[in-house]
PDB file of N, CA and C in Angstrom:
ATOM      1  N   UNK A  64      17.436  18.443  -6.278  1.00 48.00           N
ATOM      2  CA  UNK A  64      17.674  17.145  -6.047  1.00 48.00           C
ATOM      3  C   UNK A  64      19.374  18.228  -6.377  1.00 48.00           C
ATOM      4  N   UNK A  65      19.436  17.295  -5.138  1.00 53.00           N
ATOM      5  CA  UNK A  65      21.249  17.946  -5.053  1.00 53.00           C
ATOM      6  C   UNK A  65      22.311  17.942  -6.422  1.00 53.00           C
ATOM      7  N   UNK A  66      23.140  18.776  -6.231  1.00 56.00           N
ATOM      8  CA  UNK A  66      24.178  18.644  -6.653  1.00 56.00           C
ATOM      9  C   UNK A  66      24.624  16.247  -7.533  1.00 56.00           C
ATOM     10  N   UNK A  67      24.427  16.192  -6.702  1.00 52.00           N
ATOM     11  CA  UNK A  67      25.471  15.593  -6.725  1.00 52.00           C
ATOM     12  C   UNK A  67      24.077  13.869  -6.386  1.00 52.00           C
ATOM     13  N   UNK A  68      23.743  12.699  -6.312  1.00 57.00           N
ATOM     14  CA  UNK A  68      23.308  11.488  -5.004  1.00 57.00           C
ATOM     15  C   UNK A  68      25.223  11.371  -4.515  1.00 57.00           C
ATOM     16  N   UNK A  69      24.192  11.183  -2.686  1.00 65.00           N
ATOM     17  CA  UNK A  69      25.626   9.545  -2.343  1.00 65.00           C
ATOM     18  C   UNK A  69      26.864   9.064  -3.401  1.00 65.00           C
ATOM     19  N   UNK A  70      25.091   7.722  -3.235  1.00 66.00           N
ATOM     20  CA  UNK A  70      26.272   6.173  -3.774  1.00 66.00           C
ATOM     21  C   UNK A  70      26.618   6.763  -4.809  1.00 66.00           C
ATOM     22  N   UNK A  71      26.073   7.485  -6.024  1.00 70.00           N
ATOM     23  CA  UNK A  71      26.107   7.092  -7.801  1.00 70.00           C
ATOM     24  C   UNK A  71      27.050   8.158  -8.810  1.00 70.00           C
ATOM     25  N   UNK A  72      27.141   9.025  -7.587  1.00 78.00           N
ATOM     26  CA  UNK A  72      27.674  11.130  -7.976  1.00 78.00           C
ATOM     27  C   UNK A  72      26.978  11.408  -9.206  1.00 78.00           C
ATOM     28  N   UNK A  73      24.977  10.597  -9.595  1.00 78.00           N
ATOM     29  CA  UNK A  73      24.735  10.983 -10.413  1.00 78.00           C
ATOM     30  C   UNK A  73      23.953  12.283 -10.464  1.00 78.00           C
ATOM     31  N   UNK A  74      23.728  12.748 -11.849  1.00 81.00           N
ATOM     32  CA  UNK A  74      23.874  14.254 -11.033  1.00 81.00           C
ATOM     33  C   UNK A  74      21.653  14.514 -11.652  1.00 81.00           C
ATOM     34  N   UNK A  75      21.062  13.372 -12.106  1.00 82.00           N
ATOM     35  CA  UNK A  75      20.234  13.321 -12.408  1.00 82.00           C
ATOM     36  C   UNK A  75      19.455  12.483 -12.967  1.00 82.00           C
ATOM     37  N   UNK A  76      18.032  12.244 -12.491  1.00 81.00           N
ATOM     38  CA  UNK A  76      17.340  10.985 -13.093  1.00 81.00           C
ATOM     39  C   UNK A  76      18.282   9.931 -13.489  1.00 81.00           C
ATOM     40  N   UNK A  77      18.456  10.017 -14.536  1.00 84.00           N
ATOM     41  CA  UNK A  77      19.267   9.164 -15.492  1.00 84.00           C
ATOM     42  C   UNK A  77      20.165   8.384 -15.362  1.00 84.00           C
ATOM     43  N   UNK A  78      20.698   9.282 -15.007  1.00 84.00           N
ATOM     44  CA  UNK A  78      21.858   9.128 -14.787  1.00 84.00           C
ATOM     45  C   UNK A  78      22.023   8.412 -13.023  1.00 84.00           C
ATOM     46  N   UNK A  79      20.727   8.615 -12.671  1.00 82.00           N
ATOM     47  CA  UNK A  79      20.777   7.321 -11.615  1.00 82.00           C
ATOM     48  C   UNK A  79      20.245   5.927 -12.605  1.00 82.00           C
ATOM     49  N   UNK A  80      19.136   6.543 -12.715  1.00 84.00           N
ATOM     50  CA  UNK A  80      19.171   4.759 -13.493  1.00 84.00           C
ATOM     51  C   UNK A  80      19.649   4.246 -14.180  1.00 84.00           C
ATOM     52  N   UNK A  81      21.170   5.007 -14.887  1.00 86.00           N
ATOM     53  CA  UNK A  81      22.092   4.089 -15.416  1.00 86.00           C
ATOM     54  C   UNK A  81      22.938   3.228 -14.762  1.00 86.00           C
ATOM     55  N   UNK A  82      23.116   4.401 -13.513  1.00 85.00           N
ATOM     56  CA  UNK A  82      23.761   3.912 -12.480  1.00 85.00           C
ATOM     57  C   UNK A  82      22.655   2.193 -11.691  1.00 85.00           C
ATOM     58  N   UNK A  83      22.115   2.531 -12.011  1.00 84.00           N
ATOM     59  CA  UNK A  83      21.213   1.370 -11.217  1.00 84.00           C
ATOM     60  C   UNK A  83      21.637   0.059 -11.377  1.00 84.00           C
ATOM     61  N   UNK A  84      20.950   0.383 -12.495  1.00 86.00           N
ATOM     62  CA  UNK A  84      21.275  -0.480 -14.011  1.00 86.00           C
ATOM     63  C   UNK A  84      21.448  -1.688 -13.724  1.00 86.00           C
ATOM     64  N   UNK A  85      23.609  -1.427 -13.328  1.00 87.00           N
ATOM     65  CA  UNK A  85      24.386  -2.486 -13.365  1.00 87.00           C
ATOM     66  C   UNK A  85      25.661  -2.399 -11.958  1.00 87.00           C
ATOM     67  N   UNK A  86      24.446  -1.954 -11.290  1.00 82.00           N
ATOM     68  CA  UNK A  86      25.012  -1.972  -9.228  1.00 82.00           C
ATOM     69  C   UNK A  86      23.567  -2.354  -9.290  1.00 82.00           C
ATOM     70  N   UNK A  87      23.866  -2.794  -7.450  1.00 83.00           N
ATOM     71  CA  UNK A  87      22.589  -4.195  -6.943  1.00 83.00           C
ATOM     72  C   UNK A  87      22.544  -2.648  -5.303  1.00 83.00           C
ATOM     73  N   UNK A  88      22.109  -2.463  -4.642  1.00 76.00           N
ATOM     74  CA  UNK A  88      21.393  -2.241  -3.489  1.00 76.00           C
ATOM     75  C   UNK A  88      22.193  -2.452  -2.771  1.00 76.00           C
ATOM     76  N   UNK A  89      22.809  -4.104  -2.917  1.00 79.00           N
ATOM     77  CA  UNK A  89      23.603  -4.654  -1.152  1.00 79.00           C
ATOM     78  C   UNK A  89      24.924  -4.816  -1.160  1.00 79.00           C
ATOM     79  N   UNK A  90      25.534  -4.088  -2.266  1.00 77.00           N
ATOM     80  CA  UNK A  90      26.476  -3.961  -2.727  1.00 77.00           C
ATOM     81  C   UNK A  90      27.412  -1.814  -0.956  1.00 77.00           C
ATOM     82  N   UNK A  91      26.310  -1.299  -0.794  1.00 73.00           N
ATOM     83  CA  UNK A  91      26.011  -0.287   0.218  1.00 73.00           C
ATOM     84  C   UNK A  91      25.521  -0.327   0.734  1.00 73.00           C
ATOM     85  N   UNK A  92      25.234  -1.409   1.305  1.00 68.00           N
ATOM     86  CA  UNK A  92      24.208  -1.493   2.633  1.00 68.00           C
ATOM     87  C   UNK A  92      25.143  -1.243   3.679  1.00 68.00           C
ATOM     88  N   UNK A  93      26.171  -2.053   3.451  1.00 69.00           N
ATOM     89  CA  UNK A  93      27.217  -1.604   4.770  1.00 69.00           C
ATOM     90  C   UNK A  93      27.454  -0.556   5.077  1.00 69.00           C
ATOM     91  N   UNK A  94      27.061   0.537   4.105  1.00 67.00           N
ATOM     92  CA  UNK A  94      28.243   1.944   4.374  1.00 67.00           C
ATOM     93  C   UNK A  94      27.774   2.986   5.710  1.00 67.00           C
ATOM     94  N   UNK A  95      26.273   3.453   6.009  1.00 69.00           N
ATOM     95  CA  UNK A  95      25.543   3.537   6.745  1.00 69.00           C
ATOM     96  C   UNK A  95      24.863   3.783   7.356  1.00 69.00           C
ATOM     97  N   UNK A  96      24.886   3.560   8.705  1.00 72.00           N
ATOM     98  CA  UNK A  96      23.772   3.286   9.968  1.00 72.00           C
ATOM     99  C   UNK A  96      22.648   3.661   9.297  1.00 72.00           C
ATOM    100  N   UNK A  97      21.707   3.266   9.173  1.00 73.00           N
ATOM    101  CA  UNK A  97      20.537   3.807   9.611  1.00 73.00           C
ATOM    102  C   UNK A  97      18.913   3.977  10.430  1.00 73.00           C
ATOM    103  N   UNK A  98      17.984   4.727  10.555  1.00 80.00           N
ATOM    104  CA  UNK A  98      17.239   4.081  11.396  1.00 80.00           C
ATOM    105  C   UNK A  98      15.746   4.479  11.435  1.00 80.00           C
ATOM    106  N   UNK A  99      15.167   3.584  11.628  1.00 76.00           N
ATOM    107  CA  UNK A  99      13.669   4.157  11.028  1.00 76.00           C
ATOM    108  C   UNK A  99      13.002   2.864  12.189  1.00 76.00           C
ATOM    109  N   UNK A 100      11.526   3.549  12.340  1.00 76.00           N
ATOM    110  CA  UNK A 100      10.152   3.129  12.672  1.00 76.00           C
ATOM    111  C   UNK A 100       9.438   2.687  11.774  1.00 76.00           C
ATOM    112  N   UNK A 101       8.568   2.008  12.270  1.00 72.00           N
ATOM    113  CA  UNK A 101       7.302   0.966  11.984  1.00 72.00           C
ATOM    114  C   UNK A 101       6.637   0.237  12.363  1.00 72.00           C
ATOM    115  N   UNK A 102       5.312   0.881  12.157  1.00 72.00           N
ATOM    116  CA  UNK A 102       4.370   0.602  12.736  1.00 72.00           C
ATOM    117  C   UNK A 102       3.551  -0.485  12.078  1.00 72.00           C
ATOM    118  N   UNK A 103       3.747  -1.042  12.401  1.00 70.00           N
ATOM    119  CA  UNK A 103       2.713  -2.716  12.036  1.00 70.00           C
ATOM    120  C   UNK A 103       1.289  -2.617  11.808  1.00 70.00           C
ATOM    121  N   UNK A 104       0.748  -1.775  12.264  1.00 72.00           N
ATOM    122  CA  UNK A 104      -0.979  -1.590  12.944  1.00 72.00           C
ATOM    123  C   UNK A 104      -1.221  -1.396  11.526  1.00 72.00           C
ATOM    124  N   UNK A 105      -0.521  -0.115  10.293  1.00 65.00           N
ATOM    125  CA  UNK A 105      -0.550   0.339   8.882  1.00 65.00           C
ATOM    126  C   UNK A 105      -1.073  -1.160   7.864  1.00 65.00           C
ATOM    127  N   UNK A 106      -0.289  -2.583   8.292  1.00 70.00           N
ATOM    128  CA  UNK A 106      -0.422  -3.470   7.590  1.00 70.00           C
ATOM    129  C   UNK A 106      -1.352  -3.359   7.093  1.00 70.00           C
ATOM    130  N   UNK A 107      -1.645  -3.623   5.512  1.00 76.00           N
ATOM    131  CA  UNK A 107      -3.442  -4.458   4.582  1.00 76.00           C
ATOM    132  C   UNK A 107      -3.633  -5.667   5.089  1.00 76.00           C
ATOM    133  N   UNK A 108      -3.783  -6.520   5.183  1.00 81.00           N
ATOM    134  CA  UNK A 108      -4.924  -8.309   5.558  1.00 81.00           C
ATOM    135  C   UNK A 108      -5.743  -7.365   4.247  1.00 81.00           C
ATOM    136  N   UNK A 109      -5.191  -9.294   4.096  1.00 85.00           N
ATOM    137  CA  UNK A 109      -5.787  -9.419   2.824  1.00 85.00           C
ATOM    138  C   UNK A 109      -6.555 -10.629   2.718  1.00 85.00           C
ATOM    139  N   UNK A 110      -7.803 -10.699   2.475  1.00 89.00           N
ATOM    140  CA  UNK A 110      -9.001 -12.173   1.767  1.00 89.00           C
ATOM    141  C   UNK A 110      -9.754 -12.742   0.788  1.00 89.00           C
ATOM    142  N   UNK A 111      -9.788 -14.002   1.071  1.00 91.00           N
ATOM    143  CA  UNK A 111     -10.581 -14.605  -0.448  1.00 91.00           C
ATOM    144  C   UNK A 111     -12.236 -13.828  -0.553  1.00 91.00           C
ATOM    145  N   UNK A 112     -12.423 -12.889  -1.045  1.00 92.00           N
ATOM    146  CA  UNK A 112     -13.873 -12.958  -1.762  1.00 92.00           C
ATOM    147  C   UNK A 112     -14.801 -13.589  -2.490  1.00 92.00           C
ATOM    148  N   UNK A 113     -16.252 -14.160  -2.281  1.00 94.00           N
ATOM    149  CA  UNK A 113     -16.391 -15.302  -3.138  1.00 94.00           C
ATOM    150  C   UNK A 113     -16.638 -14.012  -4.395  1.00 94.00           C
ATOM    151  N   UNK A 114     -16.098 -14.560  -5.840  1.00 94.00           N
ATOM    152  CA  UNK A 114     -16.134 -13.810  -7.800  1.00 94.00           C
ATOM    153  C   UNK A 114     -17.284 -13.004  -7.834  1.00 94.00           C
ATOM    154  N   UNK A 115     -18.944 -13.878  -7.623  1.00 96.00           N
ATOM    155  CA  UNK A 115     -20.027 -13.184  -7.636  1.00 96.00           C
ATOM    156  C   UNK A 115     -19.954 -11.962  -6.704  1.00 96.00           C
ATOM    157  N   UNK A 116     -19.278 -11.848  -5.396  1.00 95.00           N
ATOM    158  CA  UNK A 116     -19.819 -10.833  -4.551  1.00 95.00           C
ATOM    159  C   UNK A 116     -18.817  -9.649  -5.317  1.00 95.00           C
ATOM    160  N   UNK A 117     -16.891  -9.992  -5.317  1.00 95.00           N
ATOM    161  CA  UNK A 117     -16.191  -9.753  -6.440  1.00 95.00           C
ATOM    162  C   UNK A 117     -16.950  -8.286  -6.987  1.00 95.00           C
ATOM    163  N   UNK A 118     -17.482  -8.652  -7.659  1.00 96.00           N
ATOM    164  CA  UNK A 118     -17.995  -8.343  -9.509  1.00 96.00           C
ATOM    165  C   UNK A 118     -19.078  -7.324  -9.110  1.00 96.00           C
ATOM    166  N   UNK A 119     -19.993  -7.556  -8.388  1.00 96.00           N
ATOM    167  CA  UNK A 119     -21.138  -7.116  -7.177  1.00 96.00           C
ATOM    168  C   UNK A 119     -20.330  -5.563  -6.910  1.00 96.00           C
ATOM    169  N   UNK A 120     -19.519  -5.562  -5.696  1.00 96.00           N
ATOM    170  CA  UNK A 120     -18.613  -4.584  -4.801  1.00 96.00           C
ATOM    171  C   UNK A 120     -17.689  -3.320  -5.455  1.00 96.00           C
ATOM    172  N   UNK A 121     -17.374  -4.484  -6.987  1.00 95.00           N
ATOM    173  CA  UNK A 121     -16.639  -3.391  -7.677  1.00 95.00           C
ATOM    174  C   UNK A 121     -17.607  -2.261  -8.091  1.00 95.00           C
ATOM    175  N   UNK A 122     -18.696  -3.651  -8.858  1.00 97.00           N
ATOM    176  CA  UNK A 122     -19.989  -2.196  -9.730  1.00 97.00           C
ATOM    177  C   UNK A 122     -20.148  -1.874  -8.906  1.00 97.00           C
ATOM    178  N   UNK A 123     -20.680  -1.644  -7.068  1.00 97.00           N
ATOM    179  CA  UNK A 123     -21.664  -0.804  -6.663  1.00 97.00           C
ATOM    180  C   UNK A 123     -20.909   0.501  -6.231  1.00 97.00           C
ATOM    181  N   UNK A 124     -19.261  -0.151  -5.902  1.00 96.00           N
ATOM    182  CA  UNK A 124     -17.584   1.235  -5.437  1.00 96.00           C
ATOM    183  C   UNK A 124     -17.656   1.722  -7.213  1.00 96.00           C
ATOM    184  N   UNK A 125     -17.524   1.242  -8.026  1.00 96.00           N
ATOM    185  CA  UNK A 125     -17.883   2.649  -9.261  1.00 96.00           C
ATOM    186  C   UNK A 125     -19.050   3.572  -9.759  1.00 96.00           C
ATOM    187  N   UNK A 126     -20.164   3.144  -9.021  1.00 97.00           N
ATOM    188  CA  UNK A 126     -21.452   3.892  -9.376  1.00 97.00           C
ATOM    189  C   UNK A 126     -21.052   4.797  -8.328  1.00 97.00           C
ATOM    190  N   UNK A 127     -20.691   4.333  -6.422  1.00 96.00           N
ATOM    191  CA  UNK A 127     -20.281   5.501  -6.068  1.00 96.00           C
ATOM    192  C   UNK A 127     -19.018   6.412  -5.756  1.00 96.00           C
ATOM    193  N   UNK A 128     -18.427   5.951  -6.595  1.00 95.00           N
ATOM    194  CA  UNK A 128     -17.226   6.724  -7.683  1.00 95.00           C
ATOM    195  C   UNK A 128     -16.017   6.376  -6.605  1.00 95.00           C
ATOM    196  N   UNK A 129     -16.113   5.803  -6.012  1.00 95.00           N
ATOM    197  CA  UNK A 129     -15.319   5.241  -4.313  1.00 95.00           C
ATOM    198  C   UNK A 129     -14.481   4.478  -5.038  1.00 95.00           C
ATOM    199  N   UNK A 130     -13.002   3.633  -4.583  1.00 93.00           N
ATOM    200  CA  UNK A 130     -12.469   2.429  -4.687  1.00 93.00           C
ATOM    201  C   UNK A 130     -13.594   0.990  -3.927  1.00 93.00           C
ATOM    202  N   UNK A 131     -12.590   0.407  -4.707  1.00 93.00           N
ATOM    203  CA  UNK A 131     -13.186  -1.398  -4.320  1.00 93.00           C
ATOM    204  C   UNK A 131     -12.234  -0.796  -2.354  1.00 93.00           C
ATOM    205  N   UNK A 132     -11.686  -0.639  -1.975  1.00 91.00           N
ATOM    206  CA  UNK A 132     -11.287  -1.636  -0.503  1.00 91.00           C
ATOM    207  C   UNK A 132     -12.022  -0.192   0.003  1.00 91.00           C
ATOM    208  N   UNK A 133     -11.721   1.458  -0.202  1.00 93.00           N
ATOM    209  CA  UNK A 133     -13.412   1.506   0.796  1.00 93.00           C
ATOM    210  C   UNK A 133     -14.447   1.366   0.763  1.00 93.00           C
ATOM    211  N   UNK A 134     -15.347   0.607  -0.602  1.00 96.00           N
ATOM    212  CA  UNK A 134     -16.377   0.178  -0.138  1.00 96.00           C
ATOM    213  C   UNK A 134     -16.327  -0.942   1.273  1.00 96.00           C
ATOM    214  N   UNK A 135     -15.800  -1.668   0.687  1.00 95.00           N
ATOM    215  CA  UNK A 135     -15.493  -2.797   0.917  1.00 95.00           C
ATOM    216  C   UNK A 135     -15.386  -2.217   3.283  1.00 95.00           C
ATOM    217  N   UNK A 136     -14.306  -1.524   2.825  1.00 94.00           N
ATOM    218  CA  UNK A 136     -14.803  -1.108   4.725  1.00 94.00           C
ATOM    219  C   UNK A 136     -15.592  -0.948   5.026  1.00 94.00           C
ATOM    220  N   UNK A 137     -15.740   0.284   4.340  1.00 96.00           N
ATOM    221  CA  UNK A 137     -16.963   0.973   5.010  1.00 96.00           C
ATOM    222  C   UNK A 137     -18.273  -0.195   5.149  1.00 96.00           C
ATOM    223  N   UNK A 138     -18.603  -0.881   4.296  1.00 95.00           N
ATOM    224  CA  UNK A 138     -20.096  -2.142   4.202  1.00 95.00           C
ATOM    225  C   UNK A 138     -19.194  -2.934   5.914  1.00 95.00           C
ATOM    226  N   UNK A 139     -17.445  -3.320   6.270  1.00 95.00           N
ATOM    227  CA  UNK A 139     -17.822  -4.736   7.336  1.00 95.00           C
ATOM    228  C   UNK A 139     -17.681  -3.285   8.871  1.00 95.00           C
ATOM    229  N   UNK A 140     -16.933  -2.356   8.936  1.00 95.00           N
ATOM    230  CA  UNK A 140     -17.225  -1.699   9.882  1.00 95.00           C
ATOM    231  C   UNK A 140     -18.398  -1.658  10.229  1.00 95.00           C
ATOM    232  N   UNK A 141     -19.719  -1.138   9.302  1.00 95.00           N
ATOM    233  CA  UNK A 141     -20.965  -0.516   9.594  1.00 95.00           C
ATOM    234  C   UNK A 141     -21.075  -2.415  10.038  1.00 95.00           C
ATOM    235  N   UNK A 142     -21.432  -3.348   9.655  1.00 93.00           N
ATOM    236  CA  UNK A 142     -21.529  -4.230   9.285  1.00 93.00           C
ATOM    237  C   UNK A 142     -21.288  -4.102  11.235  1.00 93.00           C
ATOM    238  N   UNK A 143     -19.770  -4.353  11.691  1.00 93.00           N
ATOM    239  CA  UNK A 143     -19.515  -5.068  12.973  1.00 93.00           C
ATOM    240  C   UNK A 143     -20.018  -4.197  13.831  1.00 93.00           C
ATOM    241  N   UNK A 144     -19.843  -2.411  13.786  1.00 93.00           N
ATOM    242  CA  UNK A 144     -20.803  -1.185  14.215  1.00 93.00           C
ATOM    243  C   UNK A 144     -22.459  -2.723  14.812  1.00 93.00           C
ATOM    244  N   UNK A 145     -22.487  -2.763  14.144  1.00 91.00           N
ATOM    245  CA  UNK A 145     -24.133  -3.282  14.184  1.00 91.00           C
ATOM    246  C   UNK A 145     -24.174  -4.392  15.273  1.00 91.00           C
ATOM    247  N   UNK A 146     -23.832  -4.987  14.503  1.00 92.00           N
ATOM    248  CA  UNK A 146     -23.099  -7.145  15.582  1.00 92.00           C
ATOM    249  C   UNK A 146     -22.218  -6.258  17.473  1.00 92.00           C
ATOM    250  N   UNK A 147     -21.397  -5.832  17.280  1.00 91.00           N
ATOM    251  CA  UNK A 147     -21.159  -4.440  18.453  1.00 91.00           C
ATOM    252  C   UNK A 147     -22.169  -4.035  19.651  1.00 91.00           C
ATOM    253  N   UNK A 148     -23.575  -3.466  18.277  1.00 90.00           N
ATOM    254  CA  UNK A 148     -24.586  -2.261  19.235  1.00 90.00           C
ATOM    255  C   UNK A 148     -25.653  -3.459  19.875  1.00 90.00           C
ATOM    256  N   UNK A 149     -25.434  -4.724  19.070  1.00 87.00           N
ATOM    257  CA  UNK A 149     -26.204  -6.049  19.904  1.00 87.00           C
ATOM    258  C   UNK A 149     -27.817  -5.621  18.504  1.00 87.00           C
ATOM    259  N   UNK A 150     -27.526  -5.035  17.713  1.00 66.00           N
ATOM    260  CA  UNK A 150     -28.136  -5.165  16.566  1.00 66.00           C
ATOM    261  C   UNK A 150     -28.133  -6.336  15.271  1.00 66.00           C
ATOM    262  N   UNK A 151     -28.123  -7.459  16.036  1.00 58.00           N
ATOM    263  CA  UNK A 151     -27.730  -8.127  15.052  1.00 58.00           C
ATOM    264  C   UNK A 151     -28.757  -8.732  13.941  1.00 58.00           C
ATOM    265  N   UNK A 152     -29.004  -8.236  12.312  1.00 56.00           N
ATOM    266  CA  UNK A 152     -29.492  -8.380  11.775  1.00 56.00           C
ATOM    267  C   UNK A 152     -28.846  -9.303  11.021  1.00 56.00           C
ATOM    268  N   UNK A 153     -30.050 -10.459  10.711  1.00 55.00           N
ATOM    269  CA  UNK A 153     -28.907 -11.460  10.071  1.00 55.00           C
ATOM    270  C   UNK A 153     -30.181 -11.786   8.408  1.00 55.00           C
TER     271      UNK A 153
END
């Protein structure tokens, strides 16, 4: 950490926390222009899933040692690939 932060003049993380406990970031928003880029393709999408399916998904993902998100994405990716190849397995 540098000697002091630009806004709070804090010397450590505790002082930074104490400063922001009593200040609002909107007070400092116009101090310095910033530029940033955002790739909206990285956003997550959320879909409702049946409770029973969710429980099964969670159990299987846990057994495989992977996250529910990873497991669900692999299932959907595999199924979409099958459909795109014309191998419709109903």
